[in-house]
CSV table of C-alpha atoms in Angstrom, one decimal:
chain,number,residue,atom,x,y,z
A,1,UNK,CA,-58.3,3.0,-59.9
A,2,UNK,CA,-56.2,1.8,-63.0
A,3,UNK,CA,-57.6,-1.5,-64.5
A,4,UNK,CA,-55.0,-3.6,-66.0
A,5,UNK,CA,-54.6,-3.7,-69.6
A,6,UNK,CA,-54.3,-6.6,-72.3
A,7,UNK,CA,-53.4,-7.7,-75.5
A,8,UNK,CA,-55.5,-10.4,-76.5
A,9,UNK,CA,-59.2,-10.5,-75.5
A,10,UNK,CA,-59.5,-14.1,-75.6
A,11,UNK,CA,-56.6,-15.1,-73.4
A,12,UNK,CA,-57.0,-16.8,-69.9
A,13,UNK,CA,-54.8,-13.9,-68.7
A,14,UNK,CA,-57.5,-11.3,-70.1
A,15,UNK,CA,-60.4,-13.5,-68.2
A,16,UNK,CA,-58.5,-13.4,-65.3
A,17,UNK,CA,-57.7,-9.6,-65.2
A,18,UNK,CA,-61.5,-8.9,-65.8
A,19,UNK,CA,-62.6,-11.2,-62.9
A,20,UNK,CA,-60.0,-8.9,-60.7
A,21,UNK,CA,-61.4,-6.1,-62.5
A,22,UNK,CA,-64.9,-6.9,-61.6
A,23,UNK,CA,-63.4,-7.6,-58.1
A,24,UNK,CA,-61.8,-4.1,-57.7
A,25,UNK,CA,-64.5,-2.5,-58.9
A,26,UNK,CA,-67.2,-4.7,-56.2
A,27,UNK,CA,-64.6,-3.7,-53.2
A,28,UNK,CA,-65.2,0.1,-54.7
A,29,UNK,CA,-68.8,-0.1,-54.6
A,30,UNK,CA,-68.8,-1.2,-51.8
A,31,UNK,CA,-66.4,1.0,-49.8
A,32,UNK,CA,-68.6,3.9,-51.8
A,33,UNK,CA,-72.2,2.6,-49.9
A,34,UNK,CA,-70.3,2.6,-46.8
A,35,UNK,CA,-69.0,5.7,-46.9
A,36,UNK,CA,-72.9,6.8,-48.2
A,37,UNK,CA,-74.1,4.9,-45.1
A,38,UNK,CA,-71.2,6.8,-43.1
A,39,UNK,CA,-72.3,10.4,-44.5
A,40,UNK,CA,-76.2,10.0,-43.8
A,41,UNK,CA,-75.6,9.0,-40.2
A,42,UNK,CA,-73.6,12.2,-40.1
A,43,UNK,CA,-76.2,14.3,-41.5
A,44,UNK,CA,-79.1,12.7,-39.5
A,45,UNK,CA,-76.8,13.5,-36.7
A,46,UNK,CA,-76.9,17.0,-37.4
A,47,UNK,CA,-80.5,17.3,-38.2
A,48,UNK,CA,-80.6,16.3,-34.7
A,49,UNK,CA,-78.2,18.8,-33.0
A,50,UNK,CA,-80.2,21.6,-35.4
A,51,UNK,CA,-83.3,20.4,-34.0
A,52,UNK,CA,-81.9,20.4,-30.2
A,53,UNK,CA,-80.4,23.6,-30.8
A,54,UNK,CA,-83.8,25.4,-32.4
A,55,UNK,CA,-85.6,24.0,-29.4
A,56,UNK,CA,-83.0,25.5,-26.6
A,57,UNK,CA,-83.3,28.8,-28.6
A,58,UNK,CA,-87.0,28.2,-28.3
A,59,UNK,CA,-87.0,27.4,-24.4
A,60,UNK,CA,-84.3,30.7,-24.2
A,61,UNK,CA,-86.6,32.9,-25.5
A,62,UNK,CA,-90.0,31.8,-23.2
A,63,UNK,CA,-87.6,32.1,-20.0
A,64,UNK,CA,-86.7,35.5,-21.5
A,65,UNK,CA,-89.6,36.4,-22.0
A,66,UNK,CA,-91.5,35.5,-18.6
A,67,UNK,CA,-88.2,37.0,-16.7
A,68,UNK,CA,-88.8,40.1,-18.4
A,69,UNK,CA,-92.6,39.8,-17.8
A,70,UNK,CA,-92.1,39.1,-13.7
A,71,UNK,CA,-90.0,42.6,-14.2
A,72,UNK,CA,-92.5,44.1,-15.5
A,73,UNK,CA,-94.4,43.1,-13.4
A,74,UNK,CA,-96.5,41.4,-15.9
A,75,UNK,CA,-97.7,37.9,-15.2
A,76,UNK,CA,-96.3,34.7,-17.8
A,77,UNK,CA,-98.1,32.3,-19.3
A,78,UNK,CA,-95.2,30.0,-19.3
A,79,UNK,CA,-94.5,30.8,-15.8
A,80,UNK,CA,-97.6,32.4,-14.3
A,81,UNK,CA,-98.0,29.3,-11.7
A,82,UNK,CA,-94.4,29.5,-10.4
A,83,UNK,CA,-91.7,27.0,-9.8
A,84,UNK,CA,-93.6,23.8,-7.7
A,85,UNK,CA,-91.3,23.1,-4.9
A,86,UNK,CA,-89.6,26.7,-4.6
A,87,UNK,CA,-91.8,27.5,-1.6
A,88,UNK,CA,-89.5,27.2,1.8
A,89,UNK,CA,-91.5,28.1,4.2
A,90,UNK,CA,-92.5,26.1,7.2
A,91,UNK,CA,-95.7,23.9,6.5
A,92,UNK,CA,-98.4,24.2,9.7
């Protein structure tokens, strides 16, 4: 941003362009914090997805793991109850 320059500092027209000057320089600041404002909400946003992403990886691995058990033949903690509901046999 260029600020405009003058000859003599005591001059109405030397108020003037400092007012405009301080004007510019507000709209900066301005646009500047809501950019910031912009940039963190980005960033929390991504915190988030790197949480969601570590906790899918997380959930991937026990289902991994208690598949590889039931092959095994071993029983899972995670699993060890079964699925509620997967039972499709007539009730008596």
């Amino acid at each position: 941003m260029e600020l405009p320059a003058f000859k003599r500092e005591g001059s109405n027209k030397h108020i003037k362009g400092c007012k405009r000057a301080s004007q510019l320089l507000k709209f900066e600041i301005h646009d500047l914090n809501n950019k910031e404002h912009e940039r963190a909400a980005e960033l929390a946003s991504l915190h988030d997805m790197e949480s969601t992403s570590h906790a899918l990886d997380k959930e991937e691995r026990e289902i991994e793991s208690a598949f590889l058990g039931s092959i095994q033949g071993e029983p899972s903690s995670v699993y060890a109850g079964g699925i509620q509901g997967s039972d499709t046999r007539p009730h008596k």
